[in-house]
mmCIF file of C-alpha atoms in Angstrom:
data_model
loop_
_atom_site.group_PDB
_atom_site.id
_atom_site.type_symbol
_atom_site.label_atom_id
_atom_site.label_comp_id
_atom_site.label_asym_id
_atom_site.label_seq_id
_atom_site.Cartn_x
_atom_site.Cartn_y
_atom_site.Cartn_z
ATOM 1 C CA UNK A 1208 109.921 86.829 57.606
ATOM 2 C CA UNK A 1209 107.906 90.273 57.896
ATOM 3 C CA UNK A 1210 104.648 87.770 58.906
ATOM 4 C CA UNK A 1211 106.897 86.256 61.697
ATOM 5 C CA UNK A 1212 107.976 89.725 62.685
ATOM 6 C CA UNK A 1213 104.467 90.748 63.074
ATOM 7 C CA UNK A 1214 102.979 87.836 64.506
ATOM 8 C CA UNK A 1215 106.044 88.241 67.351
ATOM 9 C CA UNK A 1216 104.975 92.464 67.485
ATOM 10 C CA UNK A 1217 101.160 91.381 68.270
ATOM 11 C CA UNK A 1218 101.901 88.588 70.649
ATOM 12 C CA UNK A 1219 104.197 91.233 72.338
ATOM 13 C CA UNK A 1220 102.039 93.683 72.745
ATOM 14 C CA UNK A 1221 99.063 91.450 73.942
ATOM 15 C CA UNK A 1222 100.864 89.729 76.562
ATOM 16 C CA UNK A 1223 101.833 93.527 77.922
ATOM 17 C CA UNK A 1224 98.393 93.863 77.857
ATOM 18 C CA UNK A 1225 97.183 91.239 79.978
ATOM 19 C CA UNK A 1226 99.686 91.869 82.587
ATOM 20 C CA UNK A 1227 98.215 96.060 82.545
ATOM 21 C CA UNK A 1228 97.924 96.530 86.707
ATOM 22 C CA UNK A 1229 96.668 99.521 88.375
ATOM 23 C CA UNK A 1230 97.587 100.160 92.118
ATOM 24 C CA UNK A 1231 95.223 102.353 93.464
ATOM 25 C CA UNK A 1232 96.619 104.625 96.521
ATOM 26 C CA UNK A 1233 94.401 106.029 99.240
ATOM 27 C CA UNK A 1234 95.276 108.337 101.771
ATOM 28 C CA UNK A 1235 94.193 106.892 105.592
ATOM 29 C CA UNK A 1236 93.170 109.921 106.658
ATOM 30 C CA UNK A 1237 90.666 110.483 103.919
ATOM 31 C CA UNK A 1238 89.663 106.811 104.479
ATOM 32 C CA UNK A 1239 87.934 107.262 108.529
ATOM 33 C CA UNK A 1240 84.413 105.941 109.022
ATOM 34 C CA UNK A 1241 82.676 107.861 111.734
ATOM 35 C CA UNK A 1242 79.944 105.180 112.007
ATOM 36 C CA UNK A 1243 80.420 102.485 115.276
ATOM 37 C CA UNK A 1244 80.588 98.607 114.268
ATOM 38 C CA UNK A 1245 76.656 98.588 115.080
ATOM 39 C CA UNK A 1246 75.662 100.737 111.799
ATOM 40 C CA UNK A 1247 77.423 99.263 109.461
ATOM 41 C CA UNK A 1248 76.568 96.112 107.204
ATOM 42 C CA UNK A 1249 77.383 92.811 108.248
ATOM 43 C CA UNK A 1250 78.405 89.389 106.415
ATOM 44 C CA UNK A 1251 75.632 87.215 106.411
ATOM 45 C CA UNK A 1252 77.310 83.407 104.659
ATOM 46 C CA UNK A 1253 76.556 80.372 106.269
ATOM 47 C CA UNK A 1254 79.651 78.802 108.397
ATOM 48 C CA UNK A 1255 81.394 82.482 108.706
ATOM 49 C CA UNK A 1256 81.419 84.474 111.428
ATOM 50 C CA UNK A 1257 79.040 87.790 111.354
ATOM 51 C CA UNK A 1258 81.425 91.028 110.545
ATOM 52 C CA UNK A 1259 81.002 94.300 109.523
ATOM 53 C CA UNK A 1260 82.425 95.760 106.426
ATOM 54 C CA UNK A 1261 82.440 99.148 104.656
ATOM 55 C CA UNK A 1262 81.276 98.610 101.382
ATOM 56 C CA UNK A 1263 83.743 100.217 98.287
ATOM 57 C CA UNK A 1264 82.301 100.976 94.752
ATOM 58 C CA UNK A 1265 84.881 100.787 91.919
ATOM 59 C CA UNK A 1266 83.798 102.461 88.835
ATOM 60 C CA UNK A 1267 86.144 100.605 85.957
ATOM 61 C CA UNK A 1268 86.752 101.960 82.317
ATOM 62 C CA UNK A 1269 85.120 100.037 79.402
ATOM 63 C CA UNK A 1270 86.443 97.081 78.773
ATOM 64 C CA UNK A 1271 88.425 96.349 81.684
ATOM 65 C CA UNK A 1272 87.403 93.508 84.582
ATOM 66 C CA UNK A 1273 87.879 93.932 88.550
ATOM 67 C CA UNK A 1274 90.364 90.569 89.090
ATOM 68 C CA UNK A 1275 90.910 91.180 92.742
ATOM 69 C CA UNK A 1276 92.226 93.683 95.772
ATOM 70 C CA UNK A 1277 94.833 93.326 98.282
ATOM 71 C CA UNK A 1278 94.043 95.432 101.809
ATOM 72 C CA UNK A 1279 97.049 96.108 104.188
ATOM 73 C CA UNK A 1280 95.965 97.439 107.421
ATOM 74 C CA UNK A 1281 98.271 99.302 109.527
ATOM 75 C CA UNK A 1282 98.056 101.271 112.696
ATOM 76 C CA UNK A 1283 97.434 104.821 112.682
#
C-alpha cells in the first residue's frame, strides 16, 4: 500500500510539473519601436510573403524549454 501511495505522490507531482506555464506580461508602452518598417529585419522563407519583425530574446532558467508564444495585438 505505502508503494502505491508513493508511486500515486510522484505521478502527481510530475504531471503538475509538465503542465508548469509562465505568462509573461509586458507593458505596451515600454514595448514602442522607434525604427520605420525599412530598418528592421525581414522574413526571408520561400512561398511567404517578405515582413518585418522585431526580434525578442528569451533568456530561460536551466532546465526548462521555450514550447511556444501567443501575441495579441491591440490598438493603442
Amino acid at each position: 500500500m505505502k508503494k502505491v501511495l508513493v508511486l500515486g505522490s510522484t505521478i502527481l507531482i510530475c504531471l503538475s510539473l509538465a503542465a508548469f506555464n509562465t505568462e509573461i506580461n509586458i507593458d505596451p508602452f515600454a514595448w514602442q519601436n522607434k525604427k520605420p518598417a525599412e530598418e528592421l529585419p525581414v522574413t526571408i522563407n520561400p512561398g511567404e510573403p517578405i515582413l518585418p519583425f522585431t526580434p525578442v530574446n528569451i533568456l530561460l532558467p536551466f532546465g526548462h524549454r521555450y514550447l511556444n508564444s501567443t501575441v495579441q495585438l491591440s490598438t493603442a
